[in-house]
Structure formats: C-alpha cells, structure tokens
C-alpha cells in the first residue's frame, strides 16, 4: 500500500506541474473578443505561439472547465424565467427563436414543433468583434423592453464575499463593450449591467456585484474606447519588428492583477522578451503567420479527406 501511495502521489505532483499544448483557434487571435478587453499588448504578443499552440496547465484548465459548466447550467435554469431575453433553440428541430423573451414560450416549448427550448447566449459578430453575451434580463415590458447585461463570473469562496460588490476595471470594459455591440448589431438598447459572481465550490453562493446603469457620457466614451481597442488589435496583428512595436507601443503595463507578464517582469526583461519574440517571427506579422498556418491546415485537411475517400 505504501508503494502505491508514494508512486501515485509522486505522479500526481508531476501531473499538476505538467504543461500540455493544444491547437489554438485562429479566430481567437484574429478577432477582437470583448471578454479580453482591455488588451494587454505585452501579454497578447508574448503569449502568441507561431505554431498556433496554446499552453494548458492542470489548475487553470480545471478552473476554466468549471466556469464553462457553470455558464451552461446557468443558461439552462436561469434561461427559463419569464424575464430572460435572448435566443432560444429547439433541441428537437434546431430552429432558433432569435431575440425573444422566455415568457413568449409557454412551458418552454418550440412554436414550430412543440419540442423543448433552451436558452442560448446572444452571439456578437460585428465588424471584427466576436463574442457571446452571457445573459440578458428585461425589467420592462415586451413592447417597451429595458434590458440589462448580466455577466457570469465563477469565483473562489473568498471572492464571493457578499460585502464586496466592487468589480475590476476590465469587467467594466467588457460589459460596456457588449452593451455597445448589442446596440450596433441588433439595435438593442441596454439600460445597464451587473456581474453575477458564482462560487465554484458552492454554486448556490452567488453575489450580485457592479450593478450599474449606463450614462450617456459612458456610452460615448465607451464607443471611442472600442474603436481604439480595435485599432490597437489591428496594429498588434500587423506589426513586424521590435522597433516598430517599441516606437508605437513600448512597454505597457495592464491593470489585470493576474497578468503573468506585467506582474512578473521588469521593463528590461519585457523588452528582451519582445525582441526575442519578433526574432522568432522571422520578419512576418502575427496576421501573416496565422493566415499561413490556417492555409496549411486547410490544405492538410483536404489531403486527409481525399486519402480517406
């Protein structure tokens, strides 16, 4: 038994420190995702792998999977309440009831075939911005809706302290981006936003934080910020040299307390890492590398398909 214990615990420790590499979707790089705003240029550049592979560690992947499961469960249950607003998909015939309210469907049944409906997050795809809005809640009527964006965040027990209702700055940027993009793509007027912090260890422990009604000035400034973020993203995709990067961006430190680069390295170290990164690109931009890799993958896929036939 002791032999088993020592070997197994040793392997567990090794597993927890191991790193896996998985293919990264090109769209995660080439599109602007509101959930990633505001951008940290240093992290964006230094995290990019020219082979389009991303690192995965046990702890971070486990936390991410928990968050995905919580989001899915919230959609399934919260999406049934009368004031839930969004897309509703029939699990039987596959039809989509776009931008509707749950109260439109008695017993959550499909009006086309009578099948079961489930709530689907509203999809954003507008002029280079791509993402999903976790949840929309209508405090008004069907004729005069007053919609609120609710963003779900899975947290540890400590971070779901009911007395802590402030939110990080990046949550403000993200929900404001969703607000503006919903208006631009679908014509939806959003009243405000809220963050629902959900405890990973005990999902019944939920704290509503950051409840805020948008002001006109915030929406105007938010629109300017969105355009600047898209412009920054375009530059980061097309930049080809260390000099060009340093002349335009330099060493910028983000406000994200979890950023592995900004909180870990000195300016001189970051400059060295940036220089090394551009050397690895061999004169190409991130956009060119992504397009080349995607083209090669599509070609290989066609060859595999042809060989199978």
Short mmCIF file of C-alpha atoms in Angstrom, two decimals:
data_model
loop_
_atom_site.label_atom_id
_atom_site.label_comp_id
_atom_site.label_asym_id
_atom_site.label_seq_id
_atom_site.Cartn_x
_atom_site.Cartn_y
_atom_site.Cartn_z
CA UNK A 1 0.00 0.00 0.00
CA UNK A 2 2.84 2.38 0.85
CA UNK A 3 4.42 1.61 -2.51
CA UNK A 4 1.18 2.61 -4.25
CA UNK A 5 0.84 5.76 -2.14
CA UNK A 6 4.35 7.04 -2.79
CA UNK A 7 4.24 6.34 -6.54
CA UNK A 8 0.76 7.74 -7.04
CA UNK A 9 1.40 10.92 -5.04
CA UNK A 10 4.63 11.47 -6.95
CA UNK A 11 2.81 11.14 -10.28
CA UNK A 12 0.06 13.48 -9.08
CA UNK A 13 2.64 16.12 -8.26
CA UNK A 14 4.22 15.72 -11.68
CA UNK A 15 0.81 15.96 -13.35
CA UNK A 16 -0.02 19.21 -11.56
CA UNK A 17 3.15 20.81 -12.88
CA UNK A 18 2.92 19.47 -16.42
CA UNK A 19 2.06 21.58 -19.47
CA UNK A 20 0.02 20.40 -22.44
CA UNK A 21 -0.05 22.07 -25.83
CA UNK A 22 -3.32 22.19 -27.73
CA UNK A 23 -4.17 23.78 -31.10
CA UNK A 24 -5.46 27.32 -30.84
CA UNK A 25 -8.37 28.53 -32.95
CA UNK A 26 -7.13 31.24 -35.36
CA UNK A 27 -10.25 33.31 -34.66
CA UNK A 28 -9.17 33.63 -31.01
CA UNK A 29 -6.24 35.66 -32.32
CA UNK A 30 -7.60 37.45 -35.39
CA UNK A 31 -10.93 38.63 -33.90
CA UNK A 32 -11.50 41.14 -31.10
CA UNK A 33 -13.18 39.40 -28.16
CA UNK A 34 -14.89 41.69 -25.62
CA UNK A 35 -14.01 39.20 -22.87
CA UNK A 36 -10.32 40.00 -23.50
CA UNK A 37 -10.69 43.79 -23.20
CA UNK A 38 -8.92 45.99 -22.45
CA UNK A 39 -5.97 44.45 -24.26
CA UNK A 40 -2.61 43.99 -22.61
CA UNK A 41 -0.26 44.41 -25.61
CA UNK A 42 2.61 42.73 -23.78
CA UNK A 43 0.56 39.65 -22.92
CA UNK A 44 -1.00 39.47 -26.41
CA UNK A 45 2.40 39.45 -28.11
CA UNK A 46 4.36 37.27 -25.71
CA UNK A 47 1.57 34.69 -25.37
CA UNK A 48 1.36 34.18 -29.12
CA UNK A 49 2.79 30.89 -30.33
CA UNK A 50 3.75 30.85 -34.03
CA UNK A 51 2.72 27.20 -34.20
CA UNK A 52 -0.79 28.24 -33.07
CA UNK A 53 -0.49 26.07 -29.97
CA UNK A 54 -1.56 27.24 -26.53
CA UNK A 55 -0.28 26.12 -23.17
CA UNK A 56 -2.66 24.35 -20.81
CA UNK A 57 -1.93 23.70 -17.16
CA UNK A 58 -3.97 21.44 -14.93
CA UNK A 59 -5.14 24.06 -12.44
CA UNK A 60 -6.04 26.77 -14.94
CA UNK A 61 -7.76 24.27 -17.25
CA UNK A 62 -9.76 22.79 -14.37
CA UNK A 63 -10.92 26.26 -13.32
CA UNK A 64 -11.84 27.13 -16.92
CA UNK A 65 -13.83 23.91 -17.34
CA UNK A 66 -15.69 24.62 -14.09
CA UNK A 67 -16.56 28.08 -15.39
CA UNK A 68 -17.83 26.67 -18.69
CA UNK A 69 -20.01 24.15 -16.85
CA UNK A 70 -21.42 26.86 -14.57
CA UNK A 71 -22.27 29.08 -17.56
CA UNK A 72 -24.05 26.20 -19.29
CA UNK A 73 -26.02 25.35 -16.16
CA UNK A 74 -26.99 28.98 -15.56
CA UNK A 75 -28.26 29.25 -19.15
CA UNK A 76 -30.32 26.10 -18.72
CA UNK A 77 -32.01 27.12 -15.47
CA UNK A 78 -32.00 30.93 -15.46
CA UNK A 79 -32.99 30.95 -19.12
CA UNK A 80 -36.41 29.57 -18.15
CA UNK A 81 -37.50 32.57 -16.07
CA UNK A 82 -40.06 34.85 -17.72
CA UNK A 83 -37.75 37.88 -17.91
CA UNK A 84 -34.92 36.01 -19.63
CA UNK A 85 -34.20 37.61 -23.02
CA UNK A 86 -32.07 36.15 -25.79
CA UNK A 87 -32.04 33.35 -28.30
CA UNK A 88 -33.97 30.14 -27.71
CA UNK A 89 -33.01 26.98 -29.59
CA UNK A 90 -35.16 23.89 -30.06
CA UNK A 91 -33.26 20.74 -29.12
CA UNK A 92 -35.52 18.70 -31.43
CA UNK A 93 -35.91 20.60 -34.73
CA UNK A 94 -32.99 23.01 -34.24
CA UNK A 95 -34.94 26.17 -35.05
CA UNK A 96 -33.77 29.39 -33.38
CA UNK A 97 -36.18 31.89 -31.86
CA UNK A 98 -33.99 34.99 -32.14
CA UNK A 99 -34.07 37.80 -29.55
CA UNK A 100 -37.18 36.64 -27.75
CA UNK A 101 -38.32 36.51 -24.14
CA UNK A 102 -38.85 33.26 -22.26
CA UNK A 103 -42.43 34.28 -21.45
CA UNK A 104 -43.17 34.10 -25.20
CA UNK A 105 -42.99 30.30 -24.98
CA UNK A 106 -45.43 28.50 -22.65
CA UNK A 107 -43.65 25.63 -20.89
CA UNK A 108 -40.54 26.46 -22.95
CA UNK A 109 -41.92 24.63 -25.97
CA UNK A 110 -40.95 25.29 -29.58
CA UNK A 111 -43.72 27.05 -31.56
CA UNK A 112 -42.63 25.13 -34.69
CA UNK A 113 -42.63 21.52 -33.50
CA UNK A 114 -43.51 21.53 -29.81
CA UNK A 115 -40.02 20.41 -28.85
CA UNK A 116 -38.02 21.61 -25.86
CA UNK A 117 -36.37 25.04 -25.99
CA UNK A 118 -33.21 26.05 -24.20
CA UNK A 119 -31.66 29.47 -23.71
CA UNK A 120 -28.76 30.40 -25.96
CA UNK A 121 -26.33 33.25 -25.33
CA UNK A 122 -26.72 36.07 -27.87
CA UNK A 123 -23.89 35.90 -30.39
CA UNK A 124 -21.92 39.01 -31.33
CA UNK A 125 -20.22 39.21 -34.73
CA UNK A 126 -19.85 42.84 -35.73
CA UNK A 127 -17.03 44.46 -37.70
CA UNK A 128 -14.27 42.36 -36.21
CA UNK A 129 -15.77 41.98 -32.73
CA UNK A 130 -16.83 38.44 -31.81
CA UNK A 131 -18.24 37.02 -28.59
CA UNK A 132 -21.24 35.82 -26.60
CA UNK A 133 -23.32 37.77 -24.07
CA UNK A 134 -23.87 35.61 -21.00
CA UNK A 135 -27.39 36.75 -20.16
CA UNK A 136 -29.95 39.46 -20.90
CA UNK A 137 -32.67 40.39 -18.40
CA UNK A 138 -35.73 42.51 -19.18
CA UNK A 139 -37.09 44.72 -16.39
CA UNK A 140 -39.55 46.39 -18.74
CA UNK A 141 -42.39 45.10 -20.87
CA UNK A 142 -42.29 43.28 -24.20
CA UNK A 143 -43.38 46.44 -26.02
CA UNK A 144 -41.01 48.65 -24.07
CA UNK A 145 -38.09 46.42 -23.01
CA UNK A 146 -35.47 47.61 -20.53
CA UNK A 147 -32.61 45.22 -20.97
CA UNK A 148 -29.68 44.59 -18.66
CA UNK A 149 -26.48 42.72 -19.44
CA UNK A 150 -25.59 40.16 -16.77
CA UNK A 151 -22.09 38.70 -16.94
CA UNK A 152 -21.38 35.45 -15.07
CA UNK A 153 -18.05 35.07 -13.29
CA UNK A 154 -17.01 31.88 -11.49
CA UNK A 155 -15.03 32.72 -8.34
CA UNK A 156 -13.41 31.15 -5.32
CA UNK A 157 -15.25 31.17 -1.99
CA UNK A 158 -13.33 34.20 -0.72
CA UNK A 159 -14.03 36.25 -3.84
CA UNK A 160 -17.79 35.72 -3.43
CA UNK A 161 -17.88 37.67 -0.17
CA UNK A 162 -21.31 39.42 -0.11
CA UNK A 163 -19.71 42.56 1.35
CA UNK A 164 -17.51 43.01 -1.73
CA UNK A 165 -19.57 44.45 -4.56
CA UNK A 166 -16.86 46.40 -6.42
CA UNK A 167 -15.71 44.98 -9.75
CA UNK A 168 -12.36 45.06 -11.60
CA UNK A 169 -11.90 47.66 -14.32
CA UNK A 170 -11.76 45.03 -17.07
CA UNK A 171 -15.28 43.86 -16.16
CA UNK A 172 -16.47 47.42 -16.75
CA UNK A 173 -14.82 47.49 -20.19
CA UNK A 174 -16.21 44.09 -21.16
CA UNK A 175 -19.84 44.75 -20.23
CA UNK A 176 -19.72 48.19 -21.81
CA UNK A 177 -18.40 46.59 -25.00
CA UNK A 178 -21.29 44.09 -25.01
CA UNK A 179 -23.73 46.95 -24.47
CA UNK A 180 -22.44 48.95 -27.43
CA UNK A 181 -22.16 45.93 -29.74
CA UNK A 182 -25.70 44.77 -28.97
CA UNK A 183 -26.89 48.22 -29.96
CA UNK A 184 -24.76 48.32 -33.11
CA UNK A 185 -25.59 44.81 -34.38
CA UNK A 186 -29.17 44.29 -33.20
CA UNK A 187 -30.47 47.74 -32.27
CA UNK A 188 -30.95 46.70 -28.63
CA UNK A 189 -30.85 49.49 -26.07
CA UNK A 190 -29.19 48.28 -22.88
CA UNK A 191 -30.02 50.04 -19.61
CA UNK A 192 -27.09 48.82 -17.57
CA UNK A 193 -25.00 45.89 -16.44
CA UNK A 194 -24.43 43.57 -13.49
CA UNK A 195 -21.84 40.97 -12.58
CA UNK A 196 -23.04 37.73 -11.01
CA UNK A 197 -20.19 36.12 -9.07
CA UNK A 198 -20.79 32.39 -8.61
CA UNK A 199 -18.79 30.32 -6.15
CA UNK A 200 -17.11 27.35 -7.83
CA UNK A 201 -17.06 25.32 -4.61
CA UNK A 202 -20.69 26.05 -3.74
CA UNK A 203 -22.70 27.33 -6.75
CA UNK A 204 -25.66 28.22 -4.55
CA UNK A 205 -23.45 31.01 -3.18
CA UNK A 206 -23.98 33.89 -5.61
CA UNK A 207 -23.22 37.59 -5.20
CA UNK A 208 -24.64 40.29 -7.46
CA UNK A 209 -21.99 42.98 -7.93
CA UNK A 210 -21.31 46.02 -10.07
CA UNK A 211 -24.97 46.82 -10.71
CA UNK A 212 -24.74 49.99 -12.75
CA UNK A 213 -26.95 51.98 -15.11
CA UNK A 214 -25.11 53.43 -18.08
CA UNK A 215 -24.85 57.17 -18.56
CA UNK A 216 -24.75 58.90 -21.93
CA UNK A 217 -21.16 60.02 -21.31
CA UNK A 218 -20.08 56.44 -20.56
CA UNK A 219 -21.60 55.18 -23.79
CA UNK A 220 -19.89 57.92 -25.82
CA UNK A 221 -16.52 57.26 -24.17
CA UNK A 222 -17.04 53.51 -24.47
CA UNK A 223 -17.55 53.84 -28.23
CA UNK A 224 -14.25 55.72 -28.52
CA UNK A 225 -12.50 53.09 -26.39
CA UNK A 226 -13.86 50.26 -28.55
CA UNK A 227 -12.52 51.88 -31.70
CA UNK A 228 -9.13 52.40 -30.04
CA UNK A 229 -9.02 48.76 -28.91
CA UNK A 230 -9.81 47.55 -32.42
CA UNK A 231 -7.11 49.85 -33.83
CA UNK A 232 -4.64 48.52 -31.25
CA UNK A 233 -5.56 44.95 -32.15
CA UNK A 234 -5.03 45.62 -35.85
CA UNK A 235 -1.61 47.10 -35.13
CA UNK A 236 -0.60 44.12 -32.98
CA UNK A 237 -1.62 41.74 -35.77
CA UNK A 238 0.34 43.62 -38.45
CA UNK A 239 3.47 44.73 -36.59
CA UNK A 240 6.61 43.04 -37.97
CA UNK A 241 9.52 44.37 -35.95
CA UNK A 242 10.76 45.15 -32.47
CA UNK A 243 11.50 48.76 -33.47
CA UNK A 244 8.00 49.30 -34.88
CA UNK A 245 6.48 47.88 -31.70
CA UNK A 246 8.62 49.95 -29.35
CA UNK A 247 8.05 53.15 -31.35
CA UNK A 248 4.26 52.73 -31.28
CA UNK A 249 3.52 50.84 -28.05
CA UNK A 250 6.65 50.40 -26.00
CA UNK A 251 6.34 48.61 -22.69
CA UNK A 252 2.79 49.00 -21.43
CA UNK A 253 1.62 47.54 -18.14
CA UNK A 254 -2.01 46.49 -17.80
CA UNK A 255 -4.22 46.71 -14.72
CA UNK A 256 -5.01 42.98 -14.69
CA UNK A 257 -3.71 41.63 -11.40
CA UNK A 258 -3.46 38.13 -12.91
CA UNK A 259 -1.29 39.11 -15.90
CA UNK A 260 1.70 36.77 -15.82
CA UNK A 261 3.93 39.21 -17.70
CA UNK A 262 3.16 42.62 -16.23
CA UNK A 263 3.29 41.46 -12.62
CA UNK A 264 6.38 39.27 -13.06
CA UNK A 265 8.97 41.01 -15.24
CA UNK A 266 10.93 44.26 -15.09
CA UNK A 267 10.82 46.62 -18.09
CA UNK A 268 14.26 45.49 -19.29
CA UNK A 269 13.16 41.84 -19.17
CA UNK A 270 9.97 42.58 -21.10
CA UNK A 271 11.97 44.42 -23.78
CA UNK A 272 14.26 41.43 -24.12
CA UNK A 273 11.30 39.04 -24.42
CA UNK A 274 9.66 41.25 -27.06
CA UNK A 275 12.90 41.35 -29.06
CA UNK A 276 13.20 37.56 -28.91
CA UNK A 277 9.57 37.12 -29.94
CA UNK A 278 9.96 39.20 -33.10
CA UNK A 279 13.13 37.30 -33.98
CA UNK A 280 11.10 34.09 -33.86
CA UNK A 281 8.61 35.59 -36.33
CA UNK A 282 11.38 35.91 -38.97
CA UNK A 283 10.06 39.15 -40.43
CA UNK A 284 6.41 38.11 -40.54
CA UNK A 285 3.47 39.62 -38.70
CA UNK A 286 1.14 37.67 -36.44
CA UNK A 287 -1.60 38.03 -39.06
CA UNK A 288 0.60 36.55 -41.77
CA UNK A 289 1.65 33.67 -39.52
CA UNK A 290 -1.96 32.88 -38.61
CA UNK A 291 -3.12 33.02 -42.23
CA UNK A 292 -0.22 30.81 -43.35
CA UNK A 293 -0.85 28.23 -40.63
CA UNK A 294 -4.59 28.22 -41.34
CA UNK A 295 -3.97 27.75 -45.07
CA UNK A 296 -1.59 24.84 -44.41
CA UNK A 297 -4.06 23.22 -42.03
CA UNK A 298 -6.89 23.52 -44.56
CA UNK A 299 -4.65 22.01 -47.22
CA UNK A 300 -3.67 19.12 -44.94
CA UNK A 301 -7.30 18.54 -44.05
CA UNK A 302 -8.25 18.33 -47.72
CA UNK A 303 -5.44 15.84 -48.29
CA UNK A 304 -6.62 13.68 -45.36
CA UNK A 305 -10.18 13.80 -46.63
CA UNK A 306 -9.08 12.86 -50.14
CA UNK A 307 -6.99 9.98 -48.83
CA UNK A 308 -9.94 8.69 -46.80
CA UNK A 309 -12.18 8.70 -49.86
#
